[in-house]
Short mmCIF file of C-alpha atoms in Angstrom, two decimals:
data_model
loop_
_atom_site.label_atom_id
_atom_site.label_comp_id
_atom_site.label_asym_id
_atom_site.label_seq_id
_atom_site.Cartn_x
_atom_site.Cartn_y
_atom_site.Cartn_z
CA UNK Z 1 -11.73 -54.73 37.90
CA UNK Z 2 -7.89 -54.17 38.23
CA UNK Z 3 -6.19 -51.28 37.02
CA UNK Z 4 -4.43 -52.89 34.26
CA UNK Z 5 -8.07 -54.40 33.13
CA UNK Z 6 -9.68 -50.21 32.88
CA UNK Z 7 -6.31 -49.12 31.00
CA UNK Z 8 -6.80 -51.96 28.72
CA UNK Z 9 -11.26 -51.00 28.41
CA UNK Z 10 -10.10 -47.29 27.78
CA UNK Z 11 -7.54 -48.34 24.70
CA UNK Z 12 -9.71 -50.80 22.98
CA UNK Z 13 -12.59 -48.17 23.16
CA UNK Z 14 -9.72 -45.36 21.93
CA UNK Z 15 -9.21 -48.14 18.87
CA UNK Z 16 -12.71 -48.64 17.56
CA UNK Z 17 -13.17 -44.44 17.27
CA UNK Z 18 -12.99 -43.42 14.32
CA UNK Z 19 -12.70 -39.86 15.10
CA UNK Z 20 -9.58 -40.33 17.02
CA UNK Z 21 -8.23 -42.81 14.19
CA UNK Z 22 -9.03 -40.62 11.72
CA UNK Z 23 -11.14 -42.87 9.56
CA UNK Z 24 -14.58 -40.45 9.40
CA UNK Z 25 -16.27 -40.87 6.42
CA UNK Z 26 -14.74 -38.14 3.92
CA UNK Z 27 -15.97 -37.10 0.30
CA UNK Z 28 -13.35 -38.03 -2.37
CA UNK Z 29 -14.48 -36.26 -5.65
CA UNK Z 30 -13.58 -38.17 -8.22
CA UNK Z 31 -13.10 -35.41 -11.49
CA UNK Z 32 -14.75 -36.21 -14.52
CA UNK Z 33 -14.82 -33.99 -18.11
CA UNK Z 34 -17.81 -33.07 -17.60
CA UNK Z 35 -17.43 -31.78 -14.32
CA UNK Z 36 -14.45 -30.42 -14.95
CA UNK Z 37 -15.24 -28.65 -17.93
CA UNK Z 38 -18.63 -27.31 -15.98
CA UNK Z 39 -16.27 -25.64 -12.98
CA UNK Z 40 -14.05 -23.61 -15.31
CA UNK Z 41 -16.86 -22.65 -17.56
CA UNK Z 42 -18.35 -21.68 -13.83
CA UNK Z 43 -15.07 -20.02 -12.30
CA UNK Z 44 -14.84 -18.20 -15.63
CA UNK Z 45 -18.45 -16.66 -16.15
CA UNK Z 46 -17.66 -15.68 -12.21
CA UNK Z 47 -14.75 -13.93 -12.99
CA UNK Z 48 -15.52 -11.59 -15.81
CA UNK Z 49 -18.84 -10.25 -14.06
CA UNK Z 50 -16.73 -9.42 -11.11
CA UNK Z 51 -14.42 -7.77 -13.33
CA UNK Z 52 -16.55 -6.19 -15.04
CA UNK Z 53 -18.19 -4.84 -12.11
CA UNK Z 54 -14.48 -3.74 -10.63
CA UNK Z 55 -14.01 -1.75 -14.13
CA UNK Z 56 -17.56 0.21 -13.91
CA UNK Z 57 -17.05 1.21 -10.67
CA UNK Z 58 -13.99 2.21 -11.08
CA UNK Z 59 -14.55 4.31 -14.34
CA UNK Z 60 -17.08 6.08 -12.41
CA UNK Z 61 -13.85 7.63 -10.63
CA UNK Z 62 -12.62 11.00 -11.25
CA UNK Z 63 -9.17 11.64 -10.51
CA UNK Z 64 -7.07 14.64 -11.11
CA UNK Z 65 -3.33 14.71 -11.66
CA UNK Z 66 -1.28 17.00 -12.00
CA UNK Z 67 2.54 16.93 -12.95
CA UNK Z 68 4.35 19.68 -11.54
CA UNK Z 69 8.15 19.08 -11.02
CA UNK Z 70 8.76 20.69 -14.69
CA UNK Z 71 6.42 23.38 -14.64
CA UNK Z 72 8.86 26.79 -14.88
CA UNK Z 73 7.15 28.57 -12.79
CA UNK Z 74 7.31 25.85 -10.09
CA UNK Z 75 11.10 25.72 -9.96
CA UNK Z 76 12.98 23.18 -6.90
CA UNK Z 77 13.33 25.00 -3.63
CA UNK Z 78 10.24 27.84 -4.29
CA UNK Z 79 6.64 27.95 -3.41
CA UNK Z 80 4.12 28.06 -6.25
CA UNK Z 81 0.33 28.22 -7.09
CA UNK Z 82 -0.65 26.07 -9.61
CA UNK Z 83 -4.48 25.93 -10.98
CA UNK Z 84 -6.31 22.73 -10.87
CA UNK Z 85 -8.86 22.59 -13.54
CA UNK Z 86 -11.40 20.56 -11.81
CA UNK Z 87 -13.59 19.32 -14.70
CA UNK Z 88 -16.86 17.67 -13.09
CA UNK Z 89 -18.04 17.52 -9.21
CA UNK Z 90 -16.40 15.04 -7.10
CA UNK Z 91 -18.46 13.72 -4.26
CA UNK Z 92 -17.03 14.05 -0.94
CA UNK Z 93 -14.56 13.20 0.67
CA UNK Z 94 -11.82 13.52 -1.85
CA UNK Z 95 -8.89 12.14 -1.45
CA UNK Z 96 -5.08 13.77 -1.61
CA UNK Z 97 -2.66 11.64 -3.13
CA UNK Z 98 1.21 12.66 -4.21
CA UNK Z 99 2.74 10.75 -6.93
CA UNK Z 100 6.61 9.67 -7.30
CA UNK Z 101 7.44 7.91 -11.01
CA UNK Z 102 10.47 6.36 -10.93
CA UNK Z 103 11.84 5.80 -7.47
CA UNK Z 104 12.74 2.07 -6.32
CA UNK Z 105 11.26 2.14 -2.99
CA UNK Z 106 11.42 -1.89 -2.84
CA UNK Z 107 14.93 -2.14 -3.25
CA UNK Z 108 16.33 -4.65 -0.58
CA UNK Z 109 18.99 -2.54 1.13
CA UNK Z 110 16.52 0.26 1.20
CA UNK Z 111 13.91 -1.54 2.86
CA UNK Z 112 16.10 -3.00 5.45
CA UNK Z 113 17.68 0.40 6.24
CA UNK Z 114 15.62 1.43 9.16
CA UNK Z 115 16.00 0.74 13.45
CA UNK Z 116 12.14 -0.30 14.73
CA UNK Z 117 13.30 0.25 18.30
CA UNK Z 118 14.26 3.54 17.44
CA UNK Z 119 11.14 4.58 15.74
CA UNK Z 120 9.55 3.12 18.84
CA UNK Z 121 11.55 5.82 20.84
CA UNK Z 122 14.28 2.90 22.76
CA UNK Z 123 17.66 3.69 23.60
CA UNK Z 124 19.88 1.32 20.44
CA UNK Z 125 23.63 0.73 21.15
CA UNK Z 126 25.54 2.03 18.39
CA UNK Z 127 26.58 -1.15 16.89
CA UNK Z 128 22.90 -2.13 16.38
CA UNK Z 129 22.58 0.58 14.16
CA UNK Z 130 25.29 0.43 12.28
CA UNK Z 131 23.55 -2.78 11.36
CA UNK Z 132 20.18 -1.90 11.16
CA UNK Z 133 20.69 1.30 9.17
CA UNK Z 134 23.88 0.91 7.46
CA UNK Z 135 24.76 3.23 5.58
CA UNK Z 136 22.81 6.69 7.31
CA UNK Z 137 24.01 6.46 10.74
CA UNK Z 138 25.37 9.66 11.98
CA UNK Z 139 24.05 13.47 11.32
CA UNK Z 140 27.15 14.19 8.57
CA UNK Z 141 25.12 11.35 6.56
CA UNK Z 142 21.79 12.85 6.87
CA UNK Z 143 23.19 16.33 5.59
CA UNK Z 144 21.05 18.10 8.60
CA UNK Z 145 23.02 19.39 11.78
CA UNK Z 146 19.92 21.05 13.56
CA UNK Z 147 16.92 18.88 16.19
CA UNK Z 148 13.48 19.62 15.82
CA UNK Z 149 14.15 23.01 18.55
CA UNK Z 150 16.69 24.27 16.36
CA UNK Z 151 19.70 22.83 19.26
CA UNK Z 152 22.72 22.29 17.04
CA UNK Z 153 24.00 18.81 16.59
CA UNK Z 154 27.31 17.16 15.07
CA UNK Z 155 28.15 15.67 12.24
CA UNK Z 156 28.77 12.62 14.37
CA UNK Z 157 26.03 12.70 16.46
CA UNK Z 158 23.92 9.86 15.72
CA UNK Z 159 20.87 10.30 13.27
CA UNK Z 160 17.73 9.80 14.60
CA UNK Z 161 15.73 8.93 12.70
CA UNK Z 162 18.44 6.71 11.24
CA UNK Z 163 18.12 4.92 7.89
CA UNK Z 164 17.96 5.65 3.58
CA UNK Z 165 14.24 5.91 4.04
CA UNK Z 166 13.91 8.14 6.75
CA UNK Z 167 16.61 10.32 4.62
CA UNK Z 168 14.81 9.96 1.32
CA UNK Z 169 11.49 11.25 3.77
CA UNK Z 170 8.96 13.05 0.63
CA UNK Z 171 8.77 16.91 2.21
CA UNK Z 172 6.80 18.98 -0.66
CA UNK Z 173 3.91 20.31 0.94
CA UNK Z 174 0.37 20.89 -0.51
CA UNK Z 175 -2.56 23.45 0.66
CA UNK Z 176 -5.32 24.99 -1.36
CA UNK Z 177 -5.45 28.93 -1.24
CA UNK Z 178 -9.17 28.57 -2.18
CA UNK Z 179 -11.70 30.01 0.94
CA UNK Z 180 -12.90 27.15 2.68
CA UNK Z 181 -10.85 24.35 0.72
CA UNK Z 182 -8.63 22.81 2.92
CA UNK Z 183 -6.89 19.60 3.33
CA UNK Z 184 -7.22 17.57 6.32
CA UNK Z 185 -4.11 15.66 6.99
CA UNK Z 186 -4.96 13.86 9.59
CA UNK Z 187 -5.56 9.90 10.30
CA UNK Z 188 -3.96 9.40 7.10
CA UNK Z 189 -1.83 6.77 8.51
CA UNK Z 190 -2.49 2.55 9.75
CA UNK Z 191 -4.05 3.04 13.13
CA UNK Z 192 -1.33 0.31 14.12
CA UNK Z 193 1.43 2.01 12.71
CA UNK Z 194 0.34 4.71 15.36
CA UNK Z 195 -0.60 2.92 18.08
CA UNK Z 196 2.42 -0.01 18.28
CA UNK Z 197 5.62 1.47 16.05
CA UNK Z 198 6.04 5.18 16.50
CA UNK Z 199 6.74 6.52 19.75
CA UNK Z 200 8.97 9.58 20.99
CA UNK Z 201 12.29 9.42 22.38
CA UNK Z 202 13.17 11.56 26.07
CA UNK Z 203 13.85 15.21 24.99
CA UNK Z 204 12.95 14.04 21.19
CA UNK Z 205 12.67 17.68 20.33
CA UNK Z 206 16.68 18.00 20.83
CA UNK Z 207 17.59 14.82 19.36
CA UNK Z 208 15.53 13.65 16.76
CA UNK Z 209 15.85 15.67 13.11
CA UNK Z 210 12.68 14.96 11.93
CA UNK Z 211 9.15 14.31 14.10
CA UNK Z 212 9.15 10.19 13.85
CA UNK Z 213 5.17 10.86 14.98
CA UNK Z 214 4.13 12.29 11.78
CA UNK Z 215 2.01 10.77 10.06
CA UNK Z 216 2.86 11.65 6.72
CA UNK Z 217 6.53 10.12 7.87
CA UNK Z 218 4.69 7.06 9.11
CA UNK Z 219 3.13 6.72 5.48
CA UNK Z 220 6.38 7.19 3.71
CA UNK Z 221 7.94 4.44 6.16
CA UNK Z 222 5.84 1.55 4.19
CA UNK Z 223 7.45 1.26 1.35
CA UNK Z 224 6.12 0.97 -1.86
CA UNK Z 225 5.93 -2.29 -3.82
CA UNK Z 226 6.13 -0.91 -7.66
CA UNK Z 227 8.68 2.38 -8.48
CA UNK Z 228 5.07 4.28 -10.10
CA UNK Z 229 3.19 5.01 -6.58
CA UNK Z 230 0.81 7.37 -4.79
CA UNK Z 231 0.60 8.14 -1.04
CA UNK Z 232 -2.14 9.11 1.01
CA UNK Z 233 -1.68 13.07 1.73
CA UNK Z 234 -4.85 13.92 2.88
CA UNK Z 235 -8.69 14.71 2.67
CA UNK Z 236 -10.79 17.00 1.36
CA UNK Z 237 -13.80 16.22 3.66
CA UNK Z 238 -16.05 19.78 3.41
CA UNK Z 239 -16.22 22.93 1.15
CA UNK Z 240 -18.13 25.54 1.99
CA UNK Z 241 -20.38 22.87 4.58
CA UNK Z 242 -21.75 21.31 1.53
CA UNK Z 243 -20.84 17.88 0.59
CA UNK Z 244 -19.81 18.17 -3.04
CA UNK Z 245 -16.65 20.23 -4.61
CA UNK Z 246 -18.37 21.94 -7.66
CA UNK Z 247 -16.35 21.43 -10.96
CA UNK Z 248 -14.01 25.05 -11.38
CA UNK Z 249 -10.85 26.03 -11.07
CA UNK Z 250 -9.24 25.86 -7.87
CA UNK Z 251 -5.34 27.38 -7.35
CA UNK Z 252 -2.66 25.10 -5.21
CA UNK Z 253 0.27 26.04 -3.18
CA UNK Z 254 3.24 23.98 -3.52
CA UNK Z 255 6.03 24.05 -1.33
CA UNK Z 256 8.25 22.52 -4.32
CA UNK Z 257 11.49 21.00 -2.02
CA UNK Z 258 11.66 17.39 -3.22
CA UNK Z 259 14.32 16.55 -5.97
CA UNK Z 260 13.59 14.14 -8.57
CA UNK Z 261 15.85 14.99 -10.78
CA UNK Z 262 18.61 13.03 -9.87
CA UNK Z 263 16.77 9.40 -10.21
CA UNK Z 264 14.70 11.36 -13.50
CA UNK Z 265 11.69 11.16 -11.46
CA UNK Z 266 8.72 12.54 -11.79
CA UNK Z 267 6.09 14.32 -8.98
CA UNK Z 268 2.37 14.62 -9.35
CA UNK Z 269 -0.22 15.69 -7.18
CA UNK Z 270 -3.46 14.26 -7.68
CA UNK Z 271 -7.21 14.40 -6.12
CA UNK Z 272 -9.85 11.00 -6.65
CA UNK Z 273 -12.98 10.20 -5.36
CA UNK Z 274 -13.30 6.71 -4.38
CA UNK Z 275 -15.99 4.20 -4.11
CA UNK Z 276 -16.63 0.88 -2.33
CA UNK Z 277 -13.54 -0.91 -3.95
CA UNK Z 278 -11.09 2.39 -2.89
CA UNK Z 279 -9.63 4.29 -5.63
CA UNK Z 280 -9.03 4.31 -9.83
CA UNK Z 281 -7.78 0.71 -10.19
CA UNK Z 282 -8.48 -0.70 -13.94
CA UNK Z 283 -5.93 -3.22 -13.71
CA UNK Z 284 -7.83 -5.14 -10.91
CA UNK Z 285 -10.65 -5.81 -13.04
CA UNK Z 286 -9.10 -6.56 -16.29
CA UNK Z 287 -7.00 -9.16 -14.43
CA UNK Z 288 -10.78 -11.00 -13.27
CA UNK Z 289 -11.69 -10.80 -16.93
CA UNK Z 290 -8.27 -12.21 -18.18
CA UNK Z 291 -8.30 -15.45 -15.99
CA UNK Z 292 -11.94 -15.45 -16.60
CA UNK Z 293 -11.39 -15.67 -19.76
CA UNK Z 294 -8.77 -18.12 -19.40
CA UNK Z 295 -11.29 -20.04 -18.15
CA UNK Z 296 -13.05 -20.24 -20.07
CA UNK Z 297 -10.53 -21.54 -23.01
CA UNK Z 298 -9.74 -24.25 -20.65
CA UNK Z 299 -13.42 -25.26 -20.58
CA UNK Z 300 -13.83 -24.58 -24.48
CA UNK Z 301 -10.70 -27.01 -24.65
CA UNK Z 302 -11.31 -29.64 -22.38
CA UNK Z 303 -14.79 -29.58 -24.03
CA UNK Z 304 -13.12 -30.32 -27.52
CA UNK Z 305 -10.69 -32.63 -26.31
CA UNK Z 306 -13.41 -34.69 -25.14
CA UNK Z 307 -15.89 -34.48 -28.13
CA UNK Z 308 -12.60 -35.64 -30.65
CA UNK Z 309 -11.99 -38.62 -27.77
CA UNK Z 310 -15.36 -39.81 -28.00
CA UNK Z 311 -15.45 -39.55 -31.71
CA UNK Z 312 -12.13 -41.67 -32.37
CA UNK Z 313 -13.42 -44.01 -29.43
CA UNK Z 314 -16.04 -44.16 -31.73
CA UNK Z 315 -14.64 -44.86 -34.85
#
């Protein structure tokens, strides 16, 4: 058999598959009112028992807040002890939020305004910067003019970290006074964010204004969605080597530096357990009960619709 004779075998067998044609047999539902009416009445009844499972575990959260940015005895720029009134025991480990009201951390030019290669410690040309972190480029638009050693730097020296939210960094600080209460502040961060987008600079400590390998800086560098939001802070993972933190009265240090003022914010510092599903979140399961719900309707409706169709058919 010639050449031409095979080629001309293989193409009429390459014809007749279906699987390379793409004619396998397929399932083409064909939707009906009944059926249709049965998979939103199913979707719905779905819906509200997960959301009503979301809402009881999250109401068996305890969370604490506490506002503390107009308290007169916790004035801008001092440190103050504050008493937590904790009001039931919370199950370790508890979790350290702080909370900023008001501040529009998803604003477009503020989300933009940041250099990745710098964060990752690479040398940027100046240009680059000017149009990656337009408009804090040098030190003079930070407001800062010492390194992380204390060496003394220009106003034009160029900032580094560069950017509106490395400059609007959150700096209050938080610690119990309390023996054996302490916060662990540690692996508070994305494990990527530490491994693959943070990385020192040569000599960082004399160029850099603030450590870039924080991780309470790498939290504040993923900015928030909604201008009410809480970041991670911490743990609370023993007390006393028990695994509970009795209800009482516990008293907080604040290092009170953040201004909120200007944007009429609002700062909070607040302590949850969490469960299975992560912290207090009611509006996750009323939204499963809502389109459940709407579900519902639509079967109720579709239902109805067909009952009157049938009846003028009827008639």
């Amino acid at each position: 058999m010639s050449d031409r004779d095979n080629f001309s075998s293989e193409f009429e067998k390459l014809r007749a598959s279906k699987f390379k044609q793409q004619k396998l047999p397929a399932w083409r539902p064909v939707p009906t009112i009944t059926s249709t009416t049965l998979t939103f009445l199913f979707f719905g009844l779905a819906f509200i028992t997960i959301g009503i499972i979301v809402l009881v575990f999250s109401n068996d959260i305890y969370e604490n807040s506490l506002r503390y940015d107009e308290m007169p005895s916790c004035k801008l720029g001092s440190t103050c002890n504050v008493t937590i009134n904790v009001e039931q025991d919370m199950k370790l480990p508890v979790m350290v939020y702080y909370q900023l009201n008001n501040f529009y951390q998803n604003h477009r030019r503020y989300v933009k305004s940041k250099s990745n290669d710098q964060l990752l410690g690479k040398e940027v040309t100046l240009s680059t910067l000017q149009d990656e972190c337009s408009p804090i480029i040098y030190m003079k638009d930070i407001g800062i003019y010492k390194s992380l050693d204390g060496t003394v730097l220009s106003p034009d020296t160029i900032a580094n970290p560069c950017g509106l939210i490395a400059k609007s960094f959150f700096n209050d600080t938080y610690k119990f006074v309390d023996e054996g209460l302490n916060i662990d502040e540690t692996g508070i961060a994305w494990q990527a964010d530490i491994d693959l987008k943070y990385a020192h600079p040569p000599n960082y400590e004399k160029i850099q204004w603030l450590n870039t390998t924080d991780e309470h800086f790498m939290v504040w560098m993923r900015p928030a969605g909604l201008p009410n939001f809480r970041k991670l802070w911490g743990r609370i993972k023993t007390y006393k080597s028990g695994d509970t933190l009795p209800k009482g009265n516990y008293t907080l240090e604040i290092n009170n530096i953040y201004p909120v003022s200007e944007f009429k914010g609002e700062k909070y510092f607040v302590i949850s357990t969490v469960n299975s599903f992560g912290g207090k979140n009611s509006f996750l399961g009323i939204a499963y009960i809502v389109v459940g719900g709407l579900c519902i309707v639509m079967a109720i409706v579709f239902f109805i619709g067909y009952k009157i169709h049938n009846k003028k058919k009827d008639n």
